[in-house]
Short mmCIF file of C-alpha atoms in Angstrom, two decimals:
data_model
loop_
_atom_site.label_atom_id
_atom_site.label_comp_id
_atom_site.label_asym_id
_atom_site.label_seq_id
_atom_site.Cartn_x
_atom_site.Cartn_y
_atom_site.Cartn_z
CA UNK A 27 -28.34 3.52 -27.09
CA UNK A 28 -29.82 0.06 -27.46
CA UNK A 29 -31.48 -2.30 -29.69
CA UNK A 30 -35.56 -3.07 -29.52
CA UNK A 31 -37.42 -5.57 -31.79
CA UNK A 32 -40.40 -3.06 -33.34
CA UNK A 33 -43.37 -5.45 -34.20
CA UNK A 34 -45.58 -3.05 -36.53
CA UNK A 35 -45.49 -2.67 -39.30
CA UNK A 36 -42.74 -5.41 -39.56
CA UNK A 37 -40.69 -7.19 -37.16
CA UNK A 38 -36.91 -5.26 -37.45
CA UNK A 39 -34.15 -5.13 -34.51
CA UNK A 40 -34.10 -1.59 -34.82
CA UNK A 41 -31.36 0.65 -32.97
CA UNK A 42 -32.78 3.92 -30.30
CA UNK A 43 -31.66 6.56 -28.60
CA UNK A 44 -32.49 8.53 -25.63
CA UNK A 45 -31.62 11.48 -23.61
CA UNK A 46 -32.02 11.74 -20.21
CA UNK A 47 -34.24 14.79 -18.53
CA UNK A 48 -33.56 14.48 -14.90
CA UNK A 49 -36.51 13.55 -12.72
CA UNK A 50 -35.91 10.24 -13.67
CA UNK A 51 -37.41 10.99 -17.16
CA UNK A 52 -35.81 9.70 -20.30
CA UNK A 53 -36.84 11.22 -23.87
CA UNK A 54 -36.55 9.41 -26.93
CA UNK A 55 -33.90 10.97 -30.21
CA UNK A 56 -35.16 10.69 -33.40
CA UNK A 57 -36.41 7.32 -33.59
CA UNK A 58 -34.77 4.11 -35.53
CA UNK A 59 -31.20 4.88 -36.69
CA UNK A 60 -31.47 1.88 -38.49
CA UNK A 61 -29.86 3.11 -42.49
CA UNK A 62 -32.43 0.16 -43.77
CA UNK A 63 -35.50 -0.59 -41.65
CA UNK A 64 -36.34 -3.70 -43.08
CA UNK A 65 -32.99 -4.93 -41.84
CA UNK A 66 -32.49 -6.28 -38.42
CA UNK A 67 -29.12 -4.56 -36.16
CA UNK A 68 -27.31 -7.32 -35.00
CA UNK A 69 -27.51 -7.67 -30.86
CA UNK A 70 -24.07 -9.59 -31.31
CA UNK A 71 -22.74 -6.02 -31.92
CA UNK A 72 -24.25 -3.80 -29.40
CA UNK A 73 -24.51 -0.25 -30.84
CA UNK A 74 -21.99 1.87 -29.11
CA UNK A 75 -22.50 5.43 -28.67
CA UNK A 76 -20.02 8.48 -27.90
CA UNK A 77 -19.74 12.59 -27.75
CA UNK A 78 -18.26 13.69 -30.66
CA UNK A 79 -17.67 17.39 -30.84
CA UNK A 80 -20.68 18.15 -28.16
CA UNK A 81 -23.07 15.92 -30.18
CA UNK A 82 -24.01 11.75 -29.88
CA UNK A 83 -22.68 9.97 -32.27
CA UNK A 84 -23.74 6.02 -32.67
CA UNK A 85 -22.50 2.94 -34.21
CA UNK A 86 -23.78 -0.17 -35.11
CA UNK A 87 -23.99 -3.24 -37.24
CA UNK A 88 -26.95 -4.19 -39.68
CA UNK A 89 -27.64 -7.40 -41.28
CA UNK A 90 -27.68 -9.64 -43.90
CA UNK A 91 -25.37 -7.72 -45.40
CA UNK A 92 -23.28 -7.21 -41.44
CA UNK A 93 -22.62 -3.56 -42.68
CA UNK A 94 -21.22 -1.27 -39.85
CA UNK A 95 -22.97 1.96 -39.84
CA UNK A 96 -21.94 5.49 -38.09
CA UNK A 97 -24.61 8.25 -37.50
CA UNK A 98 -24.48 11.35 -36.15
CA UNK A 99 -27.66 12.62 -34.06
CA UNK A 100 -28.12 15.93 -34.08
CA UNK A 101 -31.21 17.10 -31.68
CA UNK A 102 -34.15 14.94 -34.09
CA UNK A 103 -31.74 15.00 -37.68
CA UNK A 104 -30.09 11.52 -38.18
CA UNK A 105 -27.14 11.84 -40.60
CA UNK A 106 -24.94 8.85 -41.77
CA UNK A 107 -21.45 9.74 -41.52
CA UNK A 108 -19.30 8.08 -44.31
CA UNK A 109 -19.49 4.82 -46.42
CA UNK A 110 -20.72 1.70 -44.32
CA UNK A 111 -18.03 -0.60 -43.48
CA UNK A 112 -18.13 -4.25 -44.96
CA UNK A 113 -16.80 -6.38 -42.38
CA UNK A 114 -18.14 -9.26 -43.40
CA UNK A 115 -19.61 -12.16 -41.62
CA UNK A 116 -18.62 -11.29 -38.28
CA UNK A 117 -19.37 -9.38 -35.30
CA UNK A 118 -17.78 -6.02 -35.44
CA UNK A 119 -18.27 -5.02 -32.16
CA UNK A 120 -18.08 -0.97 -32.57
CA UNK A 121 -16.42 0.79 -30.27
CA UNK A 122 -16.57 5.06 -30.48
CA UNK A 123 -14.79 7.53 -28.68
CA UNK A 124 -13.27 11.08 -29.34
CA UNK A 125 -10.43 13.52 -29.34
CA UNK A 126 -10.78 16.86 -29.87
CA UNK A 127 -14.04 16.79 -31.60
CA UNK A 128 -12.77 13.93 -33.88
CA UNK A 129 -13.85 10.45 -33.98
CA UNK A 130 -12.33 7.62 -33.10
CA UNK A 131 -13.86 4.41 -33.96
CA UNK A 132 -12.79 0.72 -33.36
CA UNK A 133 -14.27 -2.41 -35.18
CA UNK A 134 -13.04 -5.86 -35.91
CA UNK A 135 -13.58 -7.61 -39.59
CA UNK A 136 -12.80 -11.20 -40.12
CA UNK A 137 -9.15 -10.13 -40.92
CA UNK A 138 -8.34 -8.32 -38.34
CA UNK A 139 -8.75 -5.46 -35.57
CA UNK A 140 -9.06 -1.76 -36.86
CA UNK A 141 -9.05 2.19 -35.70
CA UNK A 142 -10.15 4.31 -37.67
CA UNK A 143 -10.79 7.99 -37.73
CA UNK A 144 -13.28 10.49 -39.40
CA UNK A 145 -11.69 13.27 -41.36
CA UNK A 146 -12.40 15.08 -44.62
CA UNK A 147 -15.26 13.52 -45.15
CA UNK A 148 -14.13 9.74 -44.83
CA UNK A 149 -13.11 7.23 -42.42
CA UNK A 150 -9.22 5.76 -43.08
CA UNK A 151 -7.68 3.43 -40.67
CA UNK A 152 -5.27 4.70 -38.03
CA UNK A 153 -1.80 2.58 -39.30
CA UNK A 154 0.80 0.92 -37.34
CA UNK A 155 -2.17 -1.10 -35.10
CA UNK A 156 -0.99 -4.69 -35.46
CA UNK A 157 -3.60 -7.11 -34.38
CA UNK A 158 -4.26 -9.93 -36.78
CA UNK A 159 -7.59 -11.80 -35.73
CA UNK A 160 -8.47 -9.19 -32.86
CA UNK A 161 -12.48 -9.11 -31.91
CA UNK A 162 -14.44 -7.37 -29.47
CA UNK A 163 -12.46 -4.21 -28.84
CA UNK A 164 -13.03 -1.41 -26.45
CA UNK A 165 -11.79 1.96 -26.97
CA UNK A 166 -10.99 5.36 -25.09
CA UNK A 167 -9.76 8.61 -24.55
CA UNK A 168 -7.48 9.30 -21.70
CA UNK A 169 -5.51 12.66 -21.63
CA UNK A 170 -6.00 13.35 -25.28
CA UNK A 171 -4.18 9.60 -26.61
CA UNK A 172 -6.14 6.74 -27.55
CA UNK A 173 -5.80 3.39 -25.37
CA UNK A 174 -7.76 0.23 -27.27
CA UNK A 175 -7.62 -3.50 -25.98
CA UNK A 176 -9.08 -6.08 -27.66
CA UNK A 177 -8.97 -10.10 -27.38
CA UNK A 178 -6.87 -12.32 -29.76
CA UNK A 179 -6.31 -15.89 -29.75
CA UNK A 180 -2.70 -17.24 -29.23
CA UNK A 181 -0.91 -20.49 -30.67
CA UNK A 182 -2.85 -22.66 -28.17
CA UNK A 183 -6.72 -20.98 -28.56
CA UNK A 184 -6.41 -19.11 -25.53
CA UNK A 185 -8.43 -15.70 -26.08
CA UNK A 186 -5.80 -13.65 -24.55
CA UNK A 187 -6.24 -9.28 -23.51
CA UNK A 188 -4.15 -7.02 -24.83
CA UNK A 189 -4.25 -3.37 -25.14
CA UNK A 190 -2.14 -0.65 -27.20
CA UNK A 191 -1.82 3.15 -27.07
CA UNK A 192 -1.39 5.33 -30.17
CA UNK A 193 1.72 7.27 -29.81
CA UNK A 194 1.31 9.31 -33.33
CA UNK A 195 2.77 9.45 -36.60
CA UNK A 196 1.76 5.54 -37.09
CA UNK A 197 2.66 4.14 -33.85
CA UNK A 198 1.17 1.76 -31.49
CA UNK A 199 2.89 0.63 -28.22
CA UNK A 200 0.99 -2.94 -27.56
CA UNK A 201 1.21 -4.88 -24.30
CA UNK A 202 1.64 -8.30 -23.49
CA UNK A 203 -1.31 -10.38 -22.70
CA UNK A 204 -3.07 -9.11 -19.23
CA UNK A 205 -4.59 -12.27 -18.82
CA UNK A 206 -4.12 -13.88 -14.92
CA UNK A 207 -3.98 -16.80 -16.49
CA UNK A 208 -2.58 -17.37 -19.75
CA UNK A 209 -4.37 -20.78 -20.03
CA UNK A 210 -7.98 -19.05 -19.63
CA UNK A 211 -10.20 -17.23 -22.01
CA UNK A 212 -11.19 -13.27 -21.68
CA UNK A 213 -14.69 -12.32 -22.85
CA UNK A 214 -16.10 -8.88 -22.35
CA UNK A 215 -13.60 -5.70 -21.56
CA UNK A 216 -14.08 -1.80 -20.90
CA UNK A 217 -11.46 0.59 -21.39
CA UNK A 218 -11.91 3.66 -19.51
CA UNK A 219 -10.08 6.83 -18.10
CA UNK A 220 -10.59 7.13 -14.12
CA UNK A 221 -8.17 10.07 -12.85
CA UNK A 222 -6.51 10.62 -16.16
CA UNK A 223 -5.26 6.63 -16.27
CA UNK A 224 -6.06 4.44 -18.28
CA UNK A 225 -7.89 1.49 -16.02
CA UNK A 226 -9.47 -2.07 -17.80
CA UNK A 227 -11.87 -4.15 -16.13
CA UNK A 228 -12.64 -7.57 -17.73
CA UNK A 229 -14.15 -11.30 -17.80
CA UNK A 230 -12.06 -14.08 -17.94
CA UNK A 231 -12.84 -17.74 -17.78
CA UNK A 232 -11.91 -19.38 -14.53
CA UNK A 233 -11.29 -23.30 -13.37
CA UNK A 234 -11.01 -23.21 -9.64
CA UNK A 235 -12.76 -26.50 -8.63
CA UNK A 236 -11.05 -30.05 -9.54
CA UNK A 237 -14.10 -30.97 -11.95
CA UNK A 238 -12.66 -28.41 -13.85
CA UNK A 239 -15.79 -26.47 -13.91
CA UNK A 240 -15.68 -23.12 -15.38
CA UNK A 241 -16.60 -19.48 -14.13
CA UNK A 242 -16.34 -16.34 -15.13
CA UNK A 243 -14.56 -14.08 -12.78
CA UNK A 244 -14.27 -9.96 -13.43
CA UNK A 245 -10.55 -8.25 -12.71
CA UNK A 246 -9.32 -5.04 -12.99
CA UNK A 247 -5.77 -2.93 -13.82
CA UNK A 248 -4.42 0.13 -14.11
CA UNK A 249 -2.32 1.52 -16.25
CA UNK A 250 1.13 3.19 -14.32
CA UNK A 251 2.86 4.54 -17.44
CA UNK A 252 4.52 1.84 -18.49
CA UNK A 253 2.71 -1.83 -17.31
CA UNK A 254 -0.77 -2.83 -16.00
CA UNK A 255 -0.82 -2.80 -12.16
CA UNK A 256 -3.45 -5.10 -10.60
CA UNK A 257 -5.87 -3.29 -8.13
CA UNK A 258 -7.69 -5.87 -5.61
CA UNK A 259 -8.83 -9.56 -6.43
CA UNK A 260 -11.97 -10.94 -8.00
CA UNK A 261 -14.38 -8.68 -7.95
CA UNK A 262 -17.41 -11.40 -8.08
CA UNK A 263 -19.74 -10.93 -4.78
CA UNK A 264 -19.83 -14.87 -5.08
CA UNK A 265 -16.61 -16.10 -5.92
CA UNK A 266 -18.10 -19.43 -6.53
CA UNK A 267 -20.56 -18.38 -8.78
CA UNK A 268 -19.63 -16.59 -12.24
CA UNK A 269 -19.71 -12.99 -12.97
CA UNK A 270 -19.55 -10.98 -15.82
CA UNK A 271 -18.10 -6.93 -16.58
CA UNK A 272 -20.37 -4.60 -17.49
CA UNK A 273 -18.89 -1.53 -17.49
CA UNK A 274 -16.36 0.56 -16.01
CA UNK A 275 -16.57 4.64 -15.28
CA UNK A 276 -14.89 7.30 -13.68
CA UNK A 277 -17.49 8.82 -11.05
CA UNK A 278 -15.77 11.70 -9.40
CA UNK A 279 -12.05 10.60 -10.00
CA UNK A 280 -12.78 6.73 -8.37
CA UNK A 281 -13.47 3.80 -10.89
CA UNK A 282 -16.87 2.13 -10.40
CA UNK A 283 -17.47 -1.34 -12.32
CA UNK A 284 -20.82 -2.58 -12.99
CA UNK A 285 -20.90 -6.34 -12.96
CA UNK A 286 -24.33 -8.84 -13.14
CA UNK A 287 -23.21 -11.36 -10.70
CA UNK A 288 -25.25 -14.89 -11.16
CA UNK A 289 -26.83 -15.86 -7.60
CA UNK A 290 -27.18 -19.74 -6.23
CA UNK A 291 -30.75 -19.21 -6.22
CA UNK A 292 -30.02 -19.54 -10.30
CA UNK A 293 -31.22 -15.68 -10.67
CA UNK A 294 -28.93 -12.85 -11.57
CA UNK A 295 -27.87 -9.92 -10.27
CA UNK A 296 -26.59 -6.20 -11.30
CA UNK A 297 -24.07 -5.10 -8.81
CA UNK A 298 -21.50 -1.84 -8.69
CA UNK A 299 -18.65 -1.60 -7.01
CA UNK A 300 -16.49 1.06 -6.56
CA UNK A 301 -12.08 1.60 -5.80
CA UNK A 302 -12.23 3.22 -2.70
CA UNK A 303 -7.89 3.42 -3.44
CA UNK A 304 -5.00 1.44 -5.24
CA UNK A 305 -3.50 -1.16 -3.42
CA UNK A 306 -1.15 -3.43 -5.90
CA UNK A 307 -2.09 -6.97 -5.51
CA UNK A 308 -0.08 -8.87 -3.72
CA UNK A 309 -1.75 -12.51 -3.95
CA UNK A 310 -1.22 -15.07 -2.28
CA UNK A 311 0.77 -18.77 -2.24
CA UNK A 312 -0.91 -20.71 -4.27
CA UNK A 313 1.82 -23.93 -3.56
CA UNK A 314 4.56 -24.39 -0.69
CA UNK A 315 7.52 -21.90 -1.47
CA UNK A 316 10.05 -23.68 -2.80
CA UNK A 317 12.49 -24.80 0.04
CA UNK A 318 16.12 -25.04 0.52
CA UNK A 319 17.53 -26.99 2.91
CA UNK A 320 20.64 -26.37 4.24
CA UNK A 321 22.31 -28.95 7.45
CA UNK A 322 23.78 -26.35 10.14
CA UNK A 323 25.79 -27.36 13.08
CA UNK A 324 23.14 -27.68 14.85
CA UNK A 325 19.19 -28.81 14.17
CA UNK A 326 18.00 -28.66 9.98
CA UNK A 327 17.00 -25.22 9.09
CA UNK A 328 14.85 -24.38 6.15
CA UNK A 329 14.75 -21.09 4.35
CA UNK A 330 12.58 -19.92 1.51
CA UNK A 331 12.56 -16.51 -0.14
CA UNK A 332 9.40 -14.20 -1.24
CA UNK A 333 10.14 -11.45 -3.52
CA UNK A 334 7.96 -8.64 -4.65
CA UNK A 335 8.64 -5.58 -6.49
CA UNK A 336 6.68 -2.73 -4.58
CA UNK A 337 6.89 -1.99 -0.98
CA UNK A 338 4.16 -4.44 0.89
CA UNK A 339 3.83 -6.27 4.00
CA UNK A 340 4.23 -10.10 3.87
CA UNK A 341 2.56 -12.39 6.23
CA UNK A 342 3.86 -15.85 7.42
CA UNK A 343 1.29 -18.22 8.10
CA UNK A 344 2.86 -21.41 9.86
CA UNK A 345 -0.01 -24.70 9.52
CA UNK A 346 1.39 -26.93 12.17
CA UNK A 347 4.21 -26.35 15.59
CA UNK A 348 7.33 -25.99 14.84
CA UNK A 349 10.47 -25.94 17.30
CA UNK A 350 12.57 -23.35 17.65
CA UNK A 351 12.19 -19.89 16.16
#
């Protein structure tokens, strides 16, 4: 699904569809979804499209009036699924998935984040979600429970990640921020379910220079039942040049992320890369471990402590002689 500018018989963002025929041949679904063609979909809210009970269903927004629409596509019949959403002057940023043949839809207004669901007919919000200001969720299905992280600003303007699982009868379980640095801003997140777990990859704004020049650098986690693990460091190929998530996907039970990575030639780049296994991070010291010194009976010894809560090996690095052991 994607968004084209038509130029005849009047210039319209319009929102397509098509279905892929193997022999790298792709065939076009009913043409424009759009519900008014003389209204332009909004590319700040890319349509988002999901299989809902063996059929494609689609979301989008549509301006002036920033109405989020929900259609069903069945083979070449286009059929609107329940009242438009006004979510006013903001970008929604649909996100669809399914359980069981129902739908699952996320969306943010300028109050707040939402989930709702289609049943009997109508779309009602999924209660309990608590998420005041949340904007630019992603949404997903693993093992039959819904998983959906979002950004939200905290006291200081720091756009920070969270995610929350629905647990039934009203109830949300919601995370603390997954941000690696609280100070830093995330932009663009995928939810997905890789193995039956819920995994998150993610762009968040990075200072790493001391003309405080900013990056974006792409992460990942994984869900162990009850926090977000790590798994490996930035994934930019260029480190020092910004990067931004495009996707995450289970491909035969391993977690491939699709990233455009910008180059120093000033081009761009679309790059995969793939978890060939989990490995907790264990990063390293960013300062001196703090020291204790203690006066034996004999020379000045010096002891420091590293912690960690999962089995790892550590490394000592020493930067200059030292006498003794």
């Amino acid at each position: 699904a994607w968004i084209e500018t038509r130029t005849a018989p009047t210039v319209n963002a319009e929102v397509y569809i098509a279905r892929y025929a193997g022999a790298s041949i792709w065939n076009p679904v009913a043409g424009s979804l759009n519900h008014n063609e003389t209204q332009n979909a909004q590319p700040s809210s890319p349509p988002t499209i999901a299989n809902v009970g063996g059929v494609p269903w689609v979301a989008w927004q549509e301006g002036p009036d920033s109405a989020l629409w929900v259609a069903r596509v069945d083979g070449g019949n286009v059929s609107y699924v329940g009242s438009p959403f006004a979510v006013g002057n903001v970008a929604a940023s649909p996100s669809l998935t399914s359980v069981n043949g129902v739908a699952f839809l996320a969306y943010s207004d300028a109050q707040r984040l939402h989930v709702a669901t289609f049943q009997n007919g109508a779309w009602t919000d999924v209660p309990g979600l608590v998420a005041p200001g949340g904007f630019f969720p992603s949404i997903a299905n693993v093992g039959g429970r819904i998983f959906v992280a979002w950004s939200e600003y905290d006291a200081n303007q720091h756009a920070q990640l969270h995610v929350a699982r629905y647990v039934g009868n009203g109830h949300w379980i919601a995370d603390q921020s997954l941000n690696i640095d609280g100070n830093e801003n995330t932009y663009s997140k995928r939810i997905a379910s890789v193995g039956g777990v819920p995994w998150i990859a993610w762009t968040e704004s990075s200072r790493p220079y001391a003309d405080n020049r900013q990056l974006g650098h792409v992460y990942v986690k994984q869900f162990n039942g009850a926090s977000w693990d790590q798994v490996g460091g930035v994934l930019n190929i260029d480190q020092n040049q910004s990067a931004s998530e495009g996707g995450i996907a289970d491909v035969a039970g391993k977690a491939y992320v699709a990233i455009t990575q910008s180059q120093s030639d000033g081009g761009s780049a679309v790059r995969v890369e793939y978890a060939q296994q989990f490995v907790p991070l264990v990063s390293g010291a960013a300062t001196v471990p703090a020291q204790t010194k203690k006066v034996t009976s004999g020379p000045r010894a010096i002891r420091f402590r590293v912690t960690h809560s999962e089995a790892a090996t550590i490394r000592l690095e020493f930067m200059q002689p030292g006498a003794g052991r």
